[in-house]
XYZ file of N, CA and C in Angstrom:
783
model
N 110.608 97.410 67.681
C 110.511 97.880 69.059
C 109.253 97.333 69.715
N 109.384 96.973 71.140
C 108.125 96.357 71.891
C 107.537 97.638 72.790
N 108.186 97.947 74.249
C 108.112 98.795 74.646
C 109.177 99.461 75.372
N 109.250 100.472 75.378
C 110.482 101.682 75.595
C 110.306 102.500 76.821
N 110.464 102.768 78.042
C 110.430 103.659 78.919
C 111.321 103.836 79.739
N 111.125 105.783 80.666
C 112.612 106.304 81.110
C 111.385 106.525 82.514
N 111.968 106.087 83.530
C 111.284 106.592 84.927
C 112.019 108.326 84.842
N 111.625 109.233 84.257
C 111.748 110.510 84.059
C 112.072 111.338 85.012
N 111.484 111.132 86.375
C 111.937 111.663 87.738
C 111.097 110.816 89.073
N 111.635 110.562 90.025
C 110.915 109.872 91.035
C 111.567 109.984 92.394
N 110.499 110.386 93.405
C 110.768 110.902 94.794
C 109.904 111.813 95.273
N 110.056 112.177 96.117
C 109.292 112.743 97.201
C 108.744 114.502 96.324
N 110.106 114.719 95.597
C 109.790 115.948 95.068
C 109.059 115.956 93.811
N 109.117 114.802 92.850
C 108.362 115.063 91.910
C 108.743 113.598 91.070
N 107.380 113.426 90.350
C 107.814 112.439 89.297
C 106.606 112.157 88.528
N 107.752 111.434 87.653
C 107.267 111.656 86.093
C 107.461 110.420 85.775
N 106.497 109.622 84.484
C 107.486 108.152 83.770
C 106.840 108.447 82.485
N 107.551 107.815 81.645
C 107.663 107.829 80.186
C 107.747 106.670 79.680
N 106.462 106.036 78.648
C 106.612 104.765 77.953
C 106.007 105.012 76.678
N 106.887 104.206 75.728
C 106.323 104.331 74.064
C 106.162 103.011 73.552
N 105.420 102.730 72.688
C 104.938 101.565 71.842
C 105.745 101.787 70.253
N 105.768 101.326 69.599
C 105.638 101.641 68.256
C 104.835 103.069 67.531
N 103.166 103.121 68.389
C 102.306 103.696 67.897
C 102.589 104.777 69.114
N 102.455 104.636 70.122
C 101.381 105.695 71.612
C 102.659 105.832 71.904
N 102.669 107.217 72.785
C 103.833 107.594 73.442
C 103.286 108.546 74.646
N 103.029 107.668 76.235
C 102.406 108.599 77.444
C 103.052 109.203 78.032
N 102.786 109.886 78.598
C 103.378 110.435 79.918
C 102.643 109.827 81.328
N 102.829 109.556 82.411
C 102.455 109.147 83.538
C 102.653 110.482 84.375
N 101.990 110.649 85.089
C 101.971 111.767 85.737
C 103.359 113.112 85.218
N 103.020 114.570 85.486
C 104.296 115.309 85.751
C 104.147 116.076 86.851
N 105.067 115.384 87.972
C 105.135 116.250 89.303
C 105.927 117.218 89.466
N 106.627 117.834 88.426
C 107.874 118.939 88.573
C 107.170 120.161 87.628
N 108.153 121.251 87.669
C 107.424 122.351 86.504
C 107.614 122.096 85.235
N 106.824 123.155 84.509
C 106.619 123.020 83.148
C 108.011 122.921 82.494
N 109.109 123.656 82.859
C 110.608 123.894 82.614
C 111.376 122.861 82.904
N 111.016 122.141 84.025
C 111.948 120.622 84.561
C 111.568 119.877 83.670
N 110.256 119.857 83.224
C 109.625 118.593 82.660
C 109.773 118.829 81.596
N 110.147 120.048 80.543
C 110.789 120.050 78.787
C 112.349 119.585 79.147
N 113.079 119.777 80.257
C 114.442 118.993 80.415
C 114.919 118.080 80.376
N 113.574 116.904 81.375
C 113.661 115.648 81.471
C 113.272 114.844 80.063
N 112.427 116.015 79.473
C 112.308 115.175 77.810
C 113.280 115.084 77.071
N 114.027 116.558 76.938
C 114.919 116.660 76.063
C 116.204 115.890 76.712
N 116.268 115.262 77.990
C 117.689 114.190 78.300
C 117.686 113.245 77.835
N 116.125 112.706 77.127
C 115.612 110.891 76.688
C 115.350 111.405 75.141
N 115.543 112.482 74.990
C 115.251 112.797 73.420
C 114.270 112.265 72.797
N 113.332 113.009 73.824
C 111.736 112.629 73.284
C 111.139 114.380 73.798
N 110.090 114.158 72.349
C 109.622 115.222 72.080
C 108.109 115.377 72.412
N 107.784 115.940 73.837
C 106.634 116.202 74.228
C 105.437 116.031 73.351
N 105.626 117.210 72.388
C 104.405 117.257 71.291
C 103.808 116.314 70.993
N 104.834 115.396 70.667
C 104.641 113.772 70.102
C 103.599 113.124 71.118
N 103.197 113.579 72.329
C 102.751 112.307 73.551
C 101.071 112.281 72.496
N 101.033 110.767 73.451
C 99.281 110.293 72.832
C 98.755 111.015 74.075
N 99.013 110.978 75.293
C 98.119 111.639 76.334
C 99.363 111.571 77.426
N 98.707 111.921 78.920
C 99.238 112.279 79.851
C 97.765 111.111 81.055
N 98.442 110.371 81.498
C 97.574 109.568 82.347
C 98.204 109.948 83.997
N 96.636 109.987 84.167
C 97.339 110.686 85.971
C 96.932 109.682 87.090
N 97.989 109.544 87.884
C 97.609 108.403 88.947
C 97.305 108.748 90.250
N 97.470 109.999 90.853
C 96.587 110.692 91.725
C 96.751 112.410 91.627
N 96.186 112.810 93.111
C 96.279 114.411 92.693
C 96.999 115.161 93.702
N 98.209 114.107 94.210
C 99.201 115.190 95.124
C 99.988 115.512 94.258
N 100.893 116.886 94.718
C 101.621 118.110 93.697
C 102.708 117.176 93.401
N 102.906 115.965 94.349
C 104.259 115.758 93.600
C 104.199 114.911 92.269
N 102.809 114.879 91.920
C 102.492 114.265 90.330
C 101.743 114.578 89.735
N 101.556 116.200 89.578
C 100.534 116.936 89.119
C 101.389 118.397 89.125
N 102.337 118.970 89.879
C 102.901 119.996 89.618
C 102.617 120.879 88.508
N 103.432 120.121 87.083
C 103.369 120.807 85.809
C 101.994 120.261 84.833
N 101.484 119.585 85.547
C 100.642 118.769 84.362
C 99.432 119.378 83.776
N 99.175 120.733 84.044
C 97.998 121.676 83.316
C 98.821 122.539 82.657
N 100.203 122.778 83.153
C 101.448 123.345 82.154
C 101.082 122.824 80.792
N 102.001 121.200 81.368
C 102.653 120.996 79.876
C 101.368 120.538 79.206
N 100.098 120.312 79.833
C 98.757 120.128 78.900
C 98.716 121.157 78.035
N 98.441 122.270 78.324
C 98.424 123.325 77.934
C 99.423 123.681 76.353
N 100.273 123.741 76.705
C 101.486 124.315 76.285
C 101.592 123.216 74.824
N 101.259 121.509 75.371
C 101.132 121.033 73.596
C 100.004 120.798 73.097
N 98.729 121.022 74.065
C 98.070 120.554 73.267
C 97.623 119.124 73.936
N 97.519 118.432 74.814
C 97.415 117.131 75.402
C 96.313 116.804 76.109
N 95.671 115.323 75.499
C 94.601 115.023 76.153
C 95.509 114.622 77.510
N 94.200 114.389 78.994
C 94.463 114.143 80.242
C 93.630 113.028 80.657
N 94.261 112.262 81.011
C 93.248 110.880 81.504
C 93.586 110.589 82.962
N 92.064 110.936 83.661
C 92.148 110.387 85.040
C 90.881 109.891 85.592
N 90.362 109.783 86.545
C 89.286 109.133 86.786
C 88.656 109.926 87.626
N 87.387 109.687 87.963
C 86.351 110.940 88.424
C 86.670 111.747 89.300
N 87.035 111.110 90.471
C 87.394 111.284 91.850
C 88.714 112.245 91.695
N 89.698 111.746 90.981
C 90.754 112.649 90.825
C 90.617 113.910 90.144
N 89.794 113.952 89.453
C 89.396 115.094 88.297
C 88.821 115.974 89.227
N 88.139 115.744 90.194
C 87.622 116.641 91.139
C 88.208 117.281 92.020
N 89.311 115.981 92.552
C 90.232 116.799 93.015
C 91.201 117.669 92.813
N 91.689 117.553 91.648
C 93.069 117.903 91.197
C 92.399 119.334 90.316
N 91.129 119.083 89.864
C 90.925 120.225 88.354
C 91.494 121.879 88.772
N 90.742 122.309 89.834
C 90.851 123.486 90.360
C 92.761 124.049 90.266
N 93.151 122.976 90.668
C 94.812 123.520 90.727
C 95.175 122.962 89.163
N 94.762 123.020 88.393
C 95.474 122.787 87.205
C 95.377 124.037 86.309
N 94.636 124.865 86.644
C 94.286 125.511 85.244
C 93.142 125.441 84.903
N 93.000 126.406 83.495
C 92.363 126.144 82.607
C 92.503 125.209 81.109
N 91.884 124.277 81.582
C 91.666 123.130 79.879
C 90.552 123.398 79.275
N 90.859 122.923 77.988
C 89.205 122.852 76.936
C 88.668 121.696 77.520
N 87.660 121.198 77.070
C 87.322 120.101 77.268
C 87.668 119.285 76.580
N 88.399 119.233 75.430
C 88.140 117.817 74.703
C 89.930 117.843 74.590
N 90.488 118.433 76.547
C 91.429 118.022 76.988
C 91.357 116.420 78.070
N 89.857 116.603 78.516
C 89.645 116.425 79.720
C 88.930 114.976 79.434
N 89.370 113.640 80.030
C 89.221 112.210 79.355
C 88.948 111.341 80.953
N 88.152 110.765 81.048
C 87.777 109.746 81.996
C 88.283 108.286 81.918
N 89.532 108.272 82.805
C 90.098 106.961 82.878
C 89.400 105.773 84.224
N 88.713 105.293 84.486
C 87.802 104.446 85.604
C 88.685 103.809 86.130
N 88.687 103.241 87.126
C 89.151 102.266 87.854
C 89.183 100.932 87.500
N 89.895 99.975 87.691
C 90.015 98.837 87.318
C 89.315 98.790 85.797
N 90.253 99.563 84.920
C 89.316 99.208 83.673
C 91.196 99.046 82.798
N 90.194 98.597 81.197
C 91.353 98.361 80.450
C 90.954 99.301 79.259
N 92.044 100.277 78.628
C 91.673 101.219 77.699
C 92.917 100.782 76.479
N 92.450 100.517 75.480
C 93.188 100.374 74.234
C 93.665 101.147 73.542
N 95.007 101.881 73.221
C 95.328 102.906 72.609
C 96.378 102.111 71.610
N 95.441 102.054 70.417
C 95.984 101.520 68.841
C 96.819 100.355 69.476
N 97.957 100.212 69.248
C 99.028 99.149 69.937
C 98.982 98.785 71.170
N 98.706 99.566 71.836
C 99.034 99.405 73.518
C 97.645 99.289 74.409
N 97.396 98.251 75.084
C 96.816 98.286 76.316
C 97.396 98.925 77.386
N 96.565 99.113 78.266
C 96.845 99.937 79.394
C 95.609 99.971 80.511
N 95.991 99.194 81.687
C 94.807 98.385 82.838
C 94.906 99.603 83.874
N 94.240 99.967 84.166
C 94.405 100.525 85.941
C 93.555 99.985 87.198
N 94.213 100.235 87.918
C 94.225 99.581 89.202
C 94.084 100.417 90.628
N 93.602 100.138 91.600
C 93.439 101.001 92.376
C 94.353 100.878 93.366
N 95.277 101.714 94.245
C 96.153 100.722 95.733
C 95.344 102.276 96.791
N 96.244 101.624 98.008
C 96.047 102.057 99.272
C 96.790 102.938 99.387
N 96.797 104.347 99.181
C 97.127 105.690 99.662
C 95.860 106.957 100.111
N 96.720 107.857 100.326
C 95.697 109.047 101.313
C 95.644 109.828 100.150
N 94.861 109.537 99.187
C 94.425 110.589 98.082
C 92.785 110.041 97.578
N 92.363 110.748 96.602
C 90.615 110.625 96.775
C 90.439 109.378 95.805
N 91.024 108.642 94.898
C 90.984 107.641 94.045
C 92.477 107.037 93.342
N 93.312 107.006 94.476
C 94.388 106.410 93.719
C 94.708 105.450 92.627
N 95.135 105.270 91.481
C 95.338 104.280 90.896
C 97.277 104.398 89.938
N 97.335 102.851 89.962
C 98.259 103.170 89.034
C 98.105 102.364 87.483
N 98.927 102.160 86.804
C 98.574 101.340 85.850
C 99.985 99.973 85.214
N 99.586 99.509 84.507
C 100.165 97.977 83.808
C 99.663 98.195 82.310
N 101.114 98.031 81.913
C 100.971 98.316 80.285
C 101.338 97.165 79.552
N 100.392 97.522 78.126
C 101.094 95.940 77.836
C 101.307 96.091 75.781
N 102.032 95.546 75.166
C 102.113 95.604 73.814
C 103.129 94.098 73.178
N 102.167 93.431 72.444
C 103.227 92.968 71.655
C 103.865 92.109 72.654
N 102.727 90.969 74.117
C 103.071 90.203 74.397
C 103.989 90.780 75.640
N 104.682 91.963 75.765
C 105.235 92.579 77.024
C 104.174 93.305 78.015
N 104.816 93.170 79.059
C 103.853 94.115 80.124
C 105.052 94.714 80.881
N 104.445 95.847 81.337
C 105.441 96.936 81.969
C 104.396 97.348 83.501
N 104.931 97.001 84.614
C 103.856 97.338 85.881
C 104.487 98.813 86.604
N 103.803 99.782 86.751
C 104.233 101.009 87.408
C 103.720 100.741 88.647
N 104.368 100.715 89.937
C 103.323 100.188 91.230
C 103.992 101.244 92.325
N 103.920 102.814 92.903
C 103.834 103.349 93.424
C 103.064 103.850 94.347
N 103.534 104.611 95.319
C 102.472 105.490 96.056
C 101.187 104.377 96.855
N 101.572 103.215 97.641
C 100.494 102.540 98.133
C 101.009 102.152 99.745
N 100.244 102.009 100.431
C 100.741 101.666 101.727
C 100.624 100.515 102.022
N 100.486 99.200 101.311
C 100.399 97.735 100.856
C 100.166 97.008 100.138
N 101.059 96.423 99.418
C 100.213 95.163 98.009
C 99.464 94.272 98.565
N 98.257 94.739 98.310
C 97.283 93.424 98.127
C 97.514 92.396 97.416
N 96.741 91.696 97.763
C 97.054 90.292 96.532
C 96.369 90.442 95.828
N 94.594 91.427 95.541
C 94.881 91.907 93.957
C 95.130 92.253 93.638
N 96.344 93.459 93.933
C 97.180 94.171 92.781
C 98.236 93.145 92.471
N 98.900 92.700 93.430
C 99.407 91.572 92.906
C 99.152 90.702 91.748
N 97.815 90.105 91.908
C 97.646 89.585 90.602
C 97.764 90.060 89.489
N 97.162 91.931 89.187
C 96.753 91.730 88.253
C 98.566 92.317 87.686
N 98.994 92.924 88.491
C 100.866 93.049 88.102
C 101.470 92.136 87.830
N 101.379 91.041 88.639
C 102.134 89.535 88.411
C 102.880 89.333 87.378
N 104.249 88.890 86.579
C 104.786 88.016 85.753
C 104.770 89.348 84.313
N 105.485 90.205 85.424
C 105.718 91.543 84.150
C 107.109 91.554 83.755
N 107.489 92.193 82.466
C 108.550 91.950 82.043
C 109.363 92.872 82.495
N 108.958 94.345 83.186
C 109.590 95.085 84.522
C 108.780 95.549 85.187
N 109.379 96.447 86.131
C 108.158 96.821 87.086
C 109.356 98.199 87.497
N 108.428 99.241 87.958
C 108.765 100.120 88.487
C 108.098 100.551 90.023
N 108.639 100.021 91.183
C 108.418 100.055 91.921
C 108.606 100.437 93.464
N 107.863 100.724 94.125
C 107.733 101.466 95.100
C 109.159 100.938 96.334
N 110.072 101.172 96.512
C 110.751 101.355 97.668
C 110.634 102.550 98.873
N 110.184 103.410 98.939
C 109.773 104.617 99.828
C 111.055 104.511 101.035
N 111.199 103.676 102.088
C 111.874 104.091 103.241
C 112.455 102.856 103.770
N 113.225 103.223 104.791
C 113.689 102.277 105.554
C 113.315 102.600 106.829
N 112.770 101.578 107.568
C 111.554 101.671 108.577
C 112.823 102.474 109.753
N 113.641 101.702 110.256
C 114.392 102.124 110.939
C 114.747 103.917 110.895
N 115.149 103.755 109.582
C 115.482 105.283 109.602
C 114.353 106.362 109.672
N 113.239 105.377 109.248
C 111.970 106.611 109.204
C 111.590 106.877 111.164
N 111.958 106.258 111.503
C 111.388 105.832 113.244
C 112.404 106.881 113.881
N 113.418 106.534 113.680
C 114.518 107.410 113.810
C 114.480 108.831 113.506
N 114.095 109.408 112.366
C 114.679 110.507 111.768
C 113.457 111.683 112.558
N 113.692 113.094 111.837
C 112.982 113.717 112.089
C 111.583 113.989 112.157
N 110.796 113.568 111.131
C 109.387 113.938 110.933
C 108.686 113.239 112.549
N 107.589 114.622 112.557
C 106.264 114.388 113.548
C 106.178 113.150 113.418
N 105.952 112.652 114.847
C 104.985 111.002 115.042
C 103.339 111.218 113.937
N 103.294 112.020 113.781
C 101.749 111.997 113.221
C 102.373 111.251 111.105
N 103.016 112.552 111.232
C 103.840 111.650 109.593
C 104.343 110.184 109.438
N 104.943 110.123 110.323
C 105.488 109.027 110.356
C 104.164 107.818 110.240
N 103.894 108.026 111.227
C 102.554 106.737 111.163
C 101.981 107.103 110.120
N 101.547 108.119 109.038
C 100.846 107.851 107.916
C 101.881 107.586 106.896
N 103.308 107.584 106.758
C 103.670 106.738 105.826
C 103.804 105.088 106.113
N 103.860 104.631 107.456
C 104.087 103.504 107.903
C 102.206 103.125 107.933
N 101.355 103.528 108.092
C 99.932 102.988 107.867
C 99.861 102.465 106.595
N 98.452 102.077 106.311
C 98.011 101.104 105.138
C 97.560 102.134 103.942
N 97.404 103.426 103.713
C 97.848 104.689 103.089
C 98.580 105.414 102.873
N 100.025 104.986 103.172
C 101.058 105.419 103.261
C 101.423 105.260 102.234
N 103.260 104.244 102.445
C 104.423 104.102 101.169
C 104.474 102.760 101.911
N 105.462 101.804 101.272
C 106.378 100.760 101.123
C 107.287 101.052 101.789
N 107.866 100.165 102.366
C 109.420 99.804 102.538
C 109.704 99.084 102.449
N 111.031 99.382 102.115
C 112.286 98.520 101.530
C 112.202 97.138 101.719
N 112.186 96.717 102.518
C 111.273 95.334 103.246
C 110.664 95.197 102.252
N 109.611 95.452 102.427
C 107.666 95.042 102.123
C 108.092 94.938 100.556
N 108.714 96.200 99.611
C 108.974 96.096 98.736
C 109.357 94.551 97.914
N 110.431 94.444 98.574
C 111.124 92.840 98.541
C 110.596 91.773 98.689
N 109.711 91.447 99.486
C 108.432 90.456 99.701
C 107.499 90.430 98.561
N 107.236 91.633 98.384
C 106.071 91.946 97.109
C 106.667 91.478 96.073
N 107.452 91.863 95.813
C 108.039 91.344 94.400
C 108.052 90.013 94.222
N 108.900 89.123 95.406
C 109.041 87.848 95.913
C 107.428 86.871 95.113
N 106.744 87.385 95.159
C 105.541 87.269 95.059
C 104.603 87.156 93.787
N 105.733 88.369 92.923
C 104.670 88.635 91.664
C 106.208 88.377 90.115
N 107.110 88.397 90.494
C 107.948 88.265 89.002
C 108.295 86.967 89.132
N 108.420 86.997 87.952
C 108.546 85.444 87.317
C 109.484 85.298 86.588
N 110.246 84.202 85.540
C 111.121 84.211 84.799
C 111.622 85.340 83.558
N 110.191 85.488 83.121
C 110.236 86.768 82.078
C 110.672 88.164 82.633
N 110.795 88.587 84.365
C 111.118 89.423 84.770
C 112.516 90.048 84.315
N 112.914 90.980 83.603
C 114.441 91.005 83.585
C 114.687 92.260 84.465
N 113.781 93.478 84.456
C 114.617 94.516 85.225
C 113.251 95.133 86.037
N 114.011 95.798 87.837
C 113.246 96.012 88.307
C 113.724 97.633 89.021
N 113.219 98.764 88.283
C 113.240 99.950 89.021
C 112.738 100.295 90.456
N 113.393 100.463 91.230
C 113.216 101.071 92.764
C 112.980 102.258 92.768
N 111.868 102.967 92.941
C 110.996 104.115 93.072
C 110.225 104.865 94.087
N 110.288 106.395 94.287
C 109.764 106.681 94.906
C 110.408 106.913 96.378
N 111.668 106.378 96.485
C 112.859 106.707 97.636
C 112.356 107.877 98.099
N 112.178 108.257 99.589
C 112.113 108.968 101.054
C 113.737 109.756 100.418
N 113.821 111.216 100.186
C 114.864 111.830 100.589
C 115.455 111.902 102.261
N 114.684 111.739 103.009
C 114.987 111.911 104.698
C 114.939 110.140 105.117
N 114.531 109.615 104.197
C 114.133 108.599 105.140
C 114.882 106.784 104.329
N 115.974 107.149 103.238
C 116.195 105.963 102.284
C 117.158 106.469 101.577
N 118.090 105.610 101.212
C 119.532 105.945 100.125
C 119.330 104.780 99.315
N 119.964 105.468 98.572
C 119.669 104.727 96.565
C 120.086 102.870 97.455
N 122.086 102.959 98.155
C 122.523 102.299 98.573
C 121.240 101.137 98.981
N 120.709 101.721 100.044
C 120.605 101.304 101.237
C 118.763 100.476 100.309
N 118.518 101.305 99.563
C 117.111 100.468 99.117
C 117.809 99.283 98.444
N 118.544 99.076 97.345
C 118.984 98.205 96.554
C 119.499 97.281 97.289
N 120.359 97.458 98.391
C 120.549 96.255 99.451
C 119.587 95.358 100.029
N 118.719 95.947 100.815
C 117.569 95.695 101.324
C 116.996 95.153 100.258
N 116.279 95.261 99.612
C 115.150 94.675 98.453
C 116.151 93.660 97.473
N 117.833 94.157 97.391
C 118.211 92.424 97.129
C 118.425 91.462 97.697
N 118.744 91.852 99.522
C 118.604 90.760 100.390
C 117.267 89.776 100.566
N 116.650 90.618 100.241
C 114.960 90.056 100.681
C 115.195 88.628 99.292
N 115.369 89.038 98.302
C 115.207 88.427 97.419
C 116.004 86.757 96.972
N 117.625 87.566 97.403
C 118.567 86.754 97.565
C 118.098 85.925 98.067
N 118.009 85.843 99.704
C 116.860 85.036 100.572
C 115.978 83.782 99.699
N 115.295 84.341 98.766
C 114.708 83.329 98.509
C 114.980 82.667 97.051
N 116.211 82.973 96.810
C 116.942 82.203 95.260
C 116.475 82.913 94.449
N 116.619 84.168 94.117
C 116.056 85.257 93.268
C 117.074 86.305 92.739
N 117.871 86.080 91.576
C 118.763 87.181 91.297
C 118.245 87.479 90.179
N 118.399 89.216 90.432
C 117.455 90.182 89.376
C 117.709 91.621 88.960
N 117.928 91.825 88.309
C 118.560 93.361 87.932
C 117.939 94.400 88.770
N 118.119 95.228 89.584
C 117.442 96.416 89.794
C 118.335 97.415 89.810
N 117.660 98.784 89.397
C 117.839 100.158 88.837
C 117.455 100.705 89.865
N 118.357 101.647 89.653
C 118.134 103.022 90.839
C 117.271 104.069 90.142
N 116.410 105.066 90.513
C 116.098 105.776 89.914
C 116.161 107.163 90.399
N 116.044 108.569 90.017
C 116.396 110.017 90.394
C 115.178 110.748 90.446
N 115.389 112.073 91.466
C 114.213 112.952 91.564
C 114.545 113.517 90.674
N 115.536 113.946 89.914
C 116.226 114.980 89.123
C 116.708 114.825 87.699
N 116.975 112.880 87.786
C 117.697 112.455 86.038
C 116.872 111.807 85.896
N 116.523 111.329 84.517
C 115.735 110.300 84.048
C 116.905 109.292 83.784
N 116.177 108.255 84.011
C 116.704 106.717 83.841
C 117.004 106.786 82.022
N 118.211 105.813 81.357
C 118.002 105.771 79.936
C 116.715 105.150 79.494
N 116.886 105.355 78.574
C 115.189 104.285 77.741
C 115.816 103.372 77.909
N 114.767 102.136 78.468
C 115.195 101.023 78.004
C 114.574 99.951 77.723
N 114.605 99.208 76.546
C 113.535 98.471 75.724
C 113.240 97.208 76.093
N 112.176 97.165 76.395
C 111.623 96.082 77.257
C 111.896 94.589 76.014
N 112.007 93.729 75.973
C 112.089 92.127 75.564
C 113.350 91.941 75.046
């Protein structure tokens, strides 16, 4: 086995991702409750207890919900970085300390088999980051929650063997639909989300031949259909001589495992 992961839940209401090595087995954020999130394990038939840690990529509820829960409850170190720890600690609970682990920004942390880089993007939280995993010659890029790819996240994502990535909305429909002008412009600002568009360009940009599969993440319930992202982000692509697997992903099901090489 190289590497193994289930996008566990993803959307507006909550989410979760799940990747294993041979050795390490994380969790990426848990934005749902302590009860959703023993469900979504037991659908991928993976056993919480088992995790090496729980790495957190910012500190809104929809990826932090259960995550002083299920800390709690097995036993789990928490890795986040200063800024988030400050923000997020107060609503988590009570942890021991030698729950509580400092993940930095743009740094690279080695866990036995697995590397694991983080990165910082452009959203309205106090230190956003996400991360790029790597084992055994594969890399796996999680790229959510940003209101534009730079071209250094770009780089340092570039020529991954998948990516799980940000689709958020379809501009039209977000312009259109209900939410306040004030919402709207902060998901369409440079702290916002992606769209479907932008998504498609980005990618355009960073996969390469070794690319085989690309999860669409993070879908607008009001504002994006599973349909309507996968069209969009394969037209973009089509466009430029690019045919490429992409996956839908759920606020509610986890994706199967599926083994990266």
């Amino acid at each position: 086995m190289t590497l193994r992961f289930s996008v566990l839940a993803s959307g507006s209401t909550g989410n979760a991702f799940y990747i294993e090595s041979n050795e390490q087995k994380f969790l990426v954020d848990a934005g749902l409750s302590g009860k959703q999130m023993d469900h979504l394990f037991s659908k991928v038939n993976v056993d919480p207890a088992q995790l090496t840690g729980i790495l957190v990529t910012h500190e809104h509820s929809d990826h932090i919900k259960g995550l002083g829960i299920i800390a709690r409850k097995y036993n789990l170190p928490i890795y986040a970085n200063e800024k988030t720890w400050n923000a997020m600690e107060k609503s988590l609970g009570k942890l021991s300390l030698d729950q509580k682990f400092i993940f930095g920004m743009e740094e690279v942390k080695t866990f036995g088999d697995m590397d694991i880089e983080s990165f910082g993007v452009s959203h309205d939280a106090a230190e956003p980051m996400f991360y790029t995993f790597r084992h055994d010659g594969k890399k796996v890029a999680l790229v959510t929650d940003l209101g534009y790819v730079s071209e250094r996240i770009k780089k340092t994502v570039e020529d991954a063997d998948a990516y799980i990535f940000e689709a958020n909305h379809d501009v039209g429909m977000l312009r259109m639909g209900r939410y306040p002008w004030s919402v709207k412009r902060r998901i369409l600002g440079d702290s916002g989300h992606v769209s479907n568009e932008d998504a498609g360009l980005a990618l355009t940009d960073i996969i390469s031949n070794r690319t085989k599969r690309i999860y669409l993440a993070h879908l607008s319930l009001d504002n994006n259909m599973k349909d309507l992202a996968r069209m969009s982000v394969q037209n973009v692509l089509h466009e430029r001589g690019i045919e490429i697997d992409l996956q839908d992903t759920d606020p509610k099901n986890p994706t199967a495992l599926y083994e990266v090489g």
